[in-house]
Short mmCIF file of C-alpha atoms in Angstrom, two decimals:
data_model
loop_
_atom_site.label_atom_id
_atom_site.label_comp_id
_atom_site.label_asym_id
_atom_site.label_seq_id
_atom_site.Cartn_x
_atom_site.Cartn_y
_atom_site.Cartn_z
CA UNK A 1351 126.34 110.29 123.02
CA UNK A 1352 128.62 110.21 120.12
CA UNK A 1353 127.95 109.58 116.29
CA UNK A 1354 127.97 106.06 115.69
CA UNK A 1355 130.09 105.84 112.93
CA UNK A 1356 130.71 101.96 112.83
CA UNK A 1357 126.61 100.52 111.62
CA UNK A 1358 126.20 99.35 108.22
CA UNK A 1359 125.41 101.27 105.32
CA UNK A 1360 124.98 98.88 102.65
CA UNK A 1361 122.04 100.88 101.51
CA UNK A 1362 121.04 104.89 102.02
CA UNK A 1363 117.69 105.36 100.37
CA UNK A 1364 116.58 108.45 98.32
CA UNK A 1365 113.73 110.82 99.10
CA UNK A 1366 112.95 114.02 98.06
CA UNK A 1367 112.53 116.32 100.80
CA UNK A 1368 108.66 118.38 98.56
CA UNK A 1369 107.42 114.49 98.54
CA UNK A 1370 105.38 113.90 101.86
CA UNK A 1371 103.77 110.84 100.29
CA UNK A 1372 107.17 109.51 99.40
CA UNK A 1373 108.12 110.32 103.38
CA UNK A 1374 105.55 108.48 105.52
CA UNK A 1375 106.76 104.74 104.95
CA UNK A 1376 110.11 104.29 103.07
CA UNK A 1377 111.46 102.88 106.08
CA UNK A 1378 109.40 99.89 105.71
CA UNK A 1379 111.13 98.74 103.13
CA UNK A 1380 114.51 97.46 104.97
CA UNK A 1381 117.43 100.85 103.69
CA UNK A 1382 119.98 100.43 106.76
CA UNK A 1383 119.72 104.86 105.83
CA UNK A 1384 116.99 106.98 104.71
CA UNK A 1385 118.10 110.05 102.88
CA UNK A 1386 115.52 113.32 102.55
CA UNK A 1387 117.14 115.55 99.58
CA UNK A 1388 116.47 119.32 99.74
CA UNK A 1389 119.22 120.05 97.47
CA UNK A 1390 119.20 119.01 93.64
CA UNK A 1391 115.73 117.32 94.33
CA UNK A 1392 114.11 120.02 94.73
CA UNK A 1393 112.95 123.42 93.20
CA UNK A 1394 114.50 126.36 93.80
CA UNK A 1395 110.96 127.45 94.05
CA UNK A 1396 109.74 124.54 96.96
CA UNK A 1397 113.69 125.31 99.11
CA UNK A 1398 111.36 126.45 102.76
CA UNK A 1399 108.33 123.80 101.73
CA UNK A 1400 110.51 120.97 101.73
CA UNK A 1401 112.10 121.59 104.79
CA UNK A 1402 109.42 122.05 106.43
CA UNK A 1403 107.85 119.20 105.50
CA UNK A 1404 110.92 117.15 105.69
CA UNK A 1405 111.80 119.29 109.87
CA UNK A 1406 108.18 117.95 110.47
CA UNK A 1407 108.54 113.72 109.34
CA UNK A 1408 111.27 113.81 111.00
CA UNK A 1409 109.28 115.03 114.62
CA UNK A 1410 106.21 113.35 113.98
CA UNK A 1411 107.05 109.61 111.74
CA UNK A 1412 108.66 106.89 113.86
CA UNK A 1413 111.52 105.57 111.03
CA UNK A 1414 112.04 102.67 113.68
CA UNK A 1415 116.52 101.67 113.77
CA UNK A 1416 116.85 103.06 110.10
CA UNK A 1417 119.79 106.18 110.82
CA UNK A 1418 118.15 109.76 108.96
CA UNK A 1419 120.26 111.52 106.57
CA UNK A 1420 119.54 114.54 105.41
CA UNK A 1421 121.11 116.77 102.39
CA UNK A 1422 121.30 120.80 103.45
CA UNK A 1423 122.10 123.16 100.27
CA UNK A 1424 124.94 124.22 100.76
CA UNK A 1425 126.10 127.06 103.46
CA UNK A 1426 126.72 130.05 100.12
CA UNK A 1427 122.84 129.29 99.30
CA UNK A 1428 120.04 130.97 101.64
CA UNK A 1429 118.53 127.78 102.45
CA UNK A 1430 121.93 125.40 104.21
CA UNK A 1431 122.16 127.70 107.05
CA UNK A 1432 118.01 126.95 107.61
CA UNK A 1433 118.31 123.70 106.37
CA UNK A 1434 120.29 122.43 109.29
CA UNK A 1435 119.44 124.58 112.19
CA UNK A 1436 115.78 123.09 110.91
CA UNK A 1437 117.57 119.81 110.81
CA UNK A 1438 119.27 119.62 113.89
CA UNK A 1439 116.19 120.99 116.36
CA UNK A 1440 113.76 117.85 114.29
CA UNK A 1441 116.59 115.20 115.29
CA UNK A 1442 117.95 113.90 112.13
CA UNK A 1443 121.25 111.43 113.23
CA UNK A 1444 123.41 112.92 110.07
CA UNK A 1445 123.97 116.54 108.30
CA UNK A 1446 125.45 115.40 104.45
CA UNK A 1447 127.21 118.29 103.26
CA UNK A 1448 126.82 118.28 98.89
CA UNK A 1449 129.14 119.22 96.85
CA UNK A 1450 132.44 119.07 99.42
CA UNK A 1451 135.98 120.25 97.75
CA UNK A 1452 137.79 121.38 101.15
CA UNK A 1453 138.24 120.78 104.65
CA UNK A 1454 136.96 123.85 105.10
CA UNK A 1455 133.55 123.34 103.86
CA UNK A 1456 133.12 120.16 106.41
CA UNK A 1457 134.43 122.45 109.44
CA UNK A 1458 132.18 125.37 108.44
CA UNK A 1459 129.37 122.57 108.68
CA UNK A 1460 130.55 121.35 112.21
CA UNK A 1461 130.60 125.38 113.22
CA UNK A 1462 127.02 125.27 112.08
CA UNK A 1463 126.08 122.86 113.91
CA UNK A 1464 127.90 123.27 117.30
CA UNK A 1465 125.83 126.44 116.69
CA UNK A 1466 122.44 124.42 117.00
CA UNK A 1467 123.20 121.44 119.20
CA UNK A 1468 123.66 124.20 121.80
CA UNK A 1469 121.13 126.65 120.84
CA UNK A 1470 118.71 123.08 121.47
CA UNK A 1471 120.50 122.02 124.16
CA UNK A 1472 121.04 118.53 121.81
CA UNK A 1473 123.80 117.08 123.23
CA UNK A 1474 127.52 118.28 122.09
CA UNK A 1475 128.76 115.84 118.84
CA UNK A 1476 125.34 113.87 118.47
CA UNK A 1477 124.85 115.03 115.05
CA UNK A 1478 126.63 113.77 112.08
CA UNK A 1479 128.23 114.45 108.89
CA UNK A 1480 128.44 113.49 105.30
CA UNK A 1481 130.54 114.47 102.95
CA UNK A 1482 129.32 114.04 99.29
CA UNK A 1483 132.27 114.23 97.00
CA UNK A 1484 131.07 115.45 93.31
CA UNK A 1485 133.87 117.25 91.73
CA UNK A 1486 137.60 116.63 91.19
CA UNK A 1487 138.76 119.28 93.59
CA UNK A 1488 136.98 117.23 95.94
CA UNK A 1489 138.78 114.22 94.96
CA UNK A 1490 142.33 115.71 94.79
CA UNK A 1491 141.20 116.59 98.71
CA UNK A 1492 139.42 113.84 99.94
CA UNK A 1493 141.99 113.10 102.90
CA UNK A 1494 141.93 116.33 103.98
CA UNK A 1495 137.61 116.66 103.59
CA UNK A 1496 137.85 112.97 105.66
CA UNK A 1497 139.89 114.42 108.46
CA UNK A 1498 138.36 117.53 108.58
CA UNK A 1499 136.46 116.91 111.68
CA UNK A 1500 135.36 114.10 114.00
CA UNK A 1501 131.08 114.44 112.93
CA UNK A 1502 132.47 113.38 109.55
CA UNK A 1503 131.04 109.64 109.11
CA UNK A 1504 131.66 108.36 105.97
CA UNK A 1505 131.92 110.00 102.33
CA UNK A 1506 129.89 109.55 99.16
CA UNK A 1507 130.90 110.00 95.20
CA UNK A 1508 128.10 111.87 93.07
CA UNK A 1509 128.82 110.95 89.82
CA UNK A 1510 126.44 112.55 87.79
CA UNK A 1511 128.15 116.18 88.92
CA UNK A 1512 131.00 114.58 89.01
CA UNK A 1513 131.09 113.51 85.39
CA UNK A 1514 130.22 116.52 84.80
CA UNK A 1515 132.79 118.42 86.49
CA UNK A 1516 135.26 115.98 84.20
CA UNK A 1517 134.13 117.22 80.65
CA UNK A 1518 132.54 113.33 80.66
CA UNK A 1519 129.72 110.91 80.87
CA UNK A 1520 128.57 108.47 82.90
CA UNK A 1521 128.89 104.81 80.66
CA UNK A 1522 127.94 101.70 81.33
CA UNK A 1523 131.39 99.78 82.60
CA UNK A 1524 131.90 103.50 84.53
CA UNK A 1525 135.56 103.57 83.79
CA UNK A 1526 134.96 107.18 84.47
CA UNK A 1527 135.03 106.74 87.72
CA UNK A 1528 137.27 103.80 88.33
CA UNK A 1529 140.02 106.11 89.46
CA UNK A 1530 138.18 108.65 92.02
CA UNK A 1531 135.37 105.67 93.41
CA UNK A 1532 139.78 104.57 94.06
CA UNK A 1533 141.27 107.71 95.52
CA UNK A 1534 137.85 108.37 97.81
CA UNK A 1535 137.93 105.21 99.04
CA UNK A 1536 141.77 104.78 100.93
CA UNK A 1537 141.40 108.04 102.09
CA UNK A 1538 137.66 107.24 103.55
CA UNK A 1539 139.49 103.90 104.62
CA UNK A 1540 142.99 105.72 105.95
CA UNK A 1541 140.65 107.94 108.82
CA UNK A 1542 138.23 105.10 109.58
CA UNK A 1543 134.95 106.29 107.91
CA UNK A 1544 132.91 104.84 105.48
CA UNK A 1545 132.61 105.30 102.22
CA UNK A 1546 129.12 105.03 100.11
CA UNK A 1547 128.79 104.79 96.02
CA UNK A 1548 126.33 106.70 93.91
CA UNK A 1549 123.47 105.77 92.68
CA UNK A 1550 122.43 103.61 89.75
CA UNK A 1551 119.57 106.10 87.91
CA UNK A 1552 118.48 103.11 85.29
CA UNK A 1553 116.04 101.56 87.87
CA UNK A 1554 114.83 99.18 85.10
CA UNK A 1555 118.67 98.01 84.38
CA UNK A 1556 118.92 95.49 87.26
CA UNK A 1557 121.37 93.32 85.40
CA UNK A 1558 124.24 96.11 85.13
CA UNK A 1559 122.82 97.22 88.75
CA UNK A 1560 124.17 94.10 90.23
CA UNK A 1561 127.03 94.65 88.38
CA UNK A 1562 128.15 98.26 89.58
CA UNK A 1563 126.98 96.83 93.14
CA UNK A 1564 128.80 93.22 92.64
CA UNK A 1565 132.23 95.25 91.59
CA UNK A 1566 131.80 98.55 94.41
CA UNK A 1567 131.33 96.19 97.01
CA UNK A 1568 134.66 94.10 95.63
CA UNK A 1569 136.58 97.83 95.65
CA UNK A 1570 135.82 97.93 99.39
CA UNK A 1571 133.03 100.86 99.38
CA UNK A 1572 130.69 100.42 102.18
CA UNK A 1573 127.23 99.80 100.35
CA UNK A 1574 125.45 102.26 98.25
CA UNK A 1575 122.76 105.26 97.76
CA UNK A 1576 119.18 104.39 96.46
CA UNK A 1577 116.40 105.93 94.41
CA UNK A 1578 114.45 102.71 94.54
CA UNK A 1579 113.11 100.58 96.96
CA UNK A 1580 113.65 97.43 94.17
CA UNK A 1581 117.24 98.43 94.22
CA UNK A 1582 117.25 97.66 97.41
CA UNK A 1583 117.40 93.58 98.78
CA UNK A 1584 120.10 93.27 95.94
CA UNK A 1585 122.16 94.86 97.57
CA UNK A 1586 121.80 93.69 100.50
CA UNK A 1587 122.20 89.91 99.08
CA UNK A 1588 124.89 90.71 97.56
CA UNK A 1589 126.69 92.76 100.72
CA UNK A 1590 126.18 89.46 102.61
CA UNK A 1591 128.27 86.39 102.68
CA UNK A 1592 127.77 83.00 100.88
CA UNK A 1593 127.31 80.88 103.81
CA UNK A 1594 130.83 78.81 103.40
CA UNK A 1595 131.13 83.07 103.66
CA UNK A 1596 130.47 82.73 107.08
CA UNK A 1597 131.51 78.78 107.75
CA UNK A 1598 135.30 80.05 106.92
CA UNK A 1599 134.35 82.94 109.24
CA UNK A 1600 133.59 80.87 112.00
CA UNK A 1601 136.89 78.43 112.34
CA UNK A 1602 139.09 81.62 111.76
CA UNK A 1603 136.98 82.49 114.92
CA UNK A 1604 137.28 79.67 116.60
CA UNK A 1605 141.43 78.67 114.98
CA UNK A 1606 142.11 81.66 116.28
CA UNK A 1607 140.61 81.36 120.38
CA UNK A 1608 142.63 77.90 120.16
CA UNK A 1609 145.49 78.84 119.58
CA UNK A 1610 145.04 82.60 121.84
CA UNK A 1611 144.97 79.62 125.00
CA UNK A 1612 147.49 78.58 123.58
CA UNK A 1613 149.64 81.42 123.70
CA UNK A 1614 150.39 81.48 119.64
CA UNK A 1615 149.96 84.56 117.72
CA UNK A 1616 149.73 82.61 113.90
CA UNK A 1617 147.98 79.26 113.02
CA UNK A 1618 147.32 77.66 110.35
CA UNK A 1619 143.94 77.26 109.06
CA UNK A 1620 143.55 74.17 105.80
CA UNK A 1621 146.82 75.17 105.03
CA UNK A 1622 146.37 79.11 105.26
CA UNK A 1623 148.08 80.95 107.73
CA UNK A 1624 145.58 82.77 110.13
CA UNK A 1625 147.02 86.32 111.66
CA UNK A 1626 145.18 88.69 112.44
CA UNK A 1627 143.64 90.36 109.61
CA UNK A 1628 142.47 87.37 108.23
CA UNK A 1629 140.95 87.72 112.00
CA UNK A 1630 139.06 91.25 111.29
CA UNK A 1631 137.65 89.56 108.04
CA UNK A 1632 136.23 87.19 109.42
CA UNK A 1633 134.28 89.46 112.12
CA UNK A 1634 133.16 92.11 109.01
CA UNK A 1635 131.79 88.52 106.94
CA UNK A 1636 130.00 87.56 109.89
CA UNK A 1637 128.48 90.98 110.73
CA UNK A 1638 127.66 92.17 107.47
CA UNK A 1639 125.76 88.64 108.50
CA UNK A 1640 124.06 89.71 111.32
CA UNK A 1641 125.36 87.35 113.45
CA UNK A 1642 128.33 89.08 114.12
CA UNK A 1643 127.44 90.23 118.31
CA UNK A 1644 127.77 86.60 118.97
CA UNK A 1645 131.24 86.51 118.44
CA UNK A 1646 132.62 90.13 119.66
CA UNK A 1647 135.37 89.82 122.80
CA UNK A 1648 134.99 92.25 125.53
#
């Protein structure tokens, strides 16, 4: 079974791989994805222990329909290959590659995943890859990275490493991230994969968090990484269409259905042209609203 590329990824909740108490029930807070971290949040001396903890969490805890992502250590470290083997064997849905800078980085991870899928009798192609872009070079190569492997389901920007690479720091307005966010988004859309935004580390600044979520939604991102359960509800609220948007989307689909029955390709609704892009946005609206299934055509 190929990895799902078109599922909702509005929220991806970070869980440190060396914190067993946080692994027991993160799915109850309603994130679309959980990301167990074996990289930056884990000290060097605890890398092996963290891998063991995450492996057993994936093997023993029922996370329901929540997507299970694991951020592994890079392959050029002593831990990367062992991380991938353990997580493929444990049943992770997605391997998240940190600090991706070239297409070759992604292809190398693809080869290792394939090796361990074959070793453990797992269907080839069932484990996906997500690439984290955290440097200027990674942004320059974003499209090459986005198209490097059929396993790739999305790309995410990692802001802290990125702004350090650019020799600056994060501002409340995110001015220093605007170009990188846009370039990553363009590459993801051109490749047909998801674009995910970086974490907002000040969990007590809800106003600032909401402004950033509103910005990345308007840019076109699919979702945002979160570090605290309190951040999940605001993201889902902002990404959920309003009643007016849902009503308009329903009327668009009704209008286009009538047009198809009459053999027309384009019609007018409330004085505005309704064609394929408008229909596509309507379907996206209903998917985000959780009712798109009733409008899918065979």
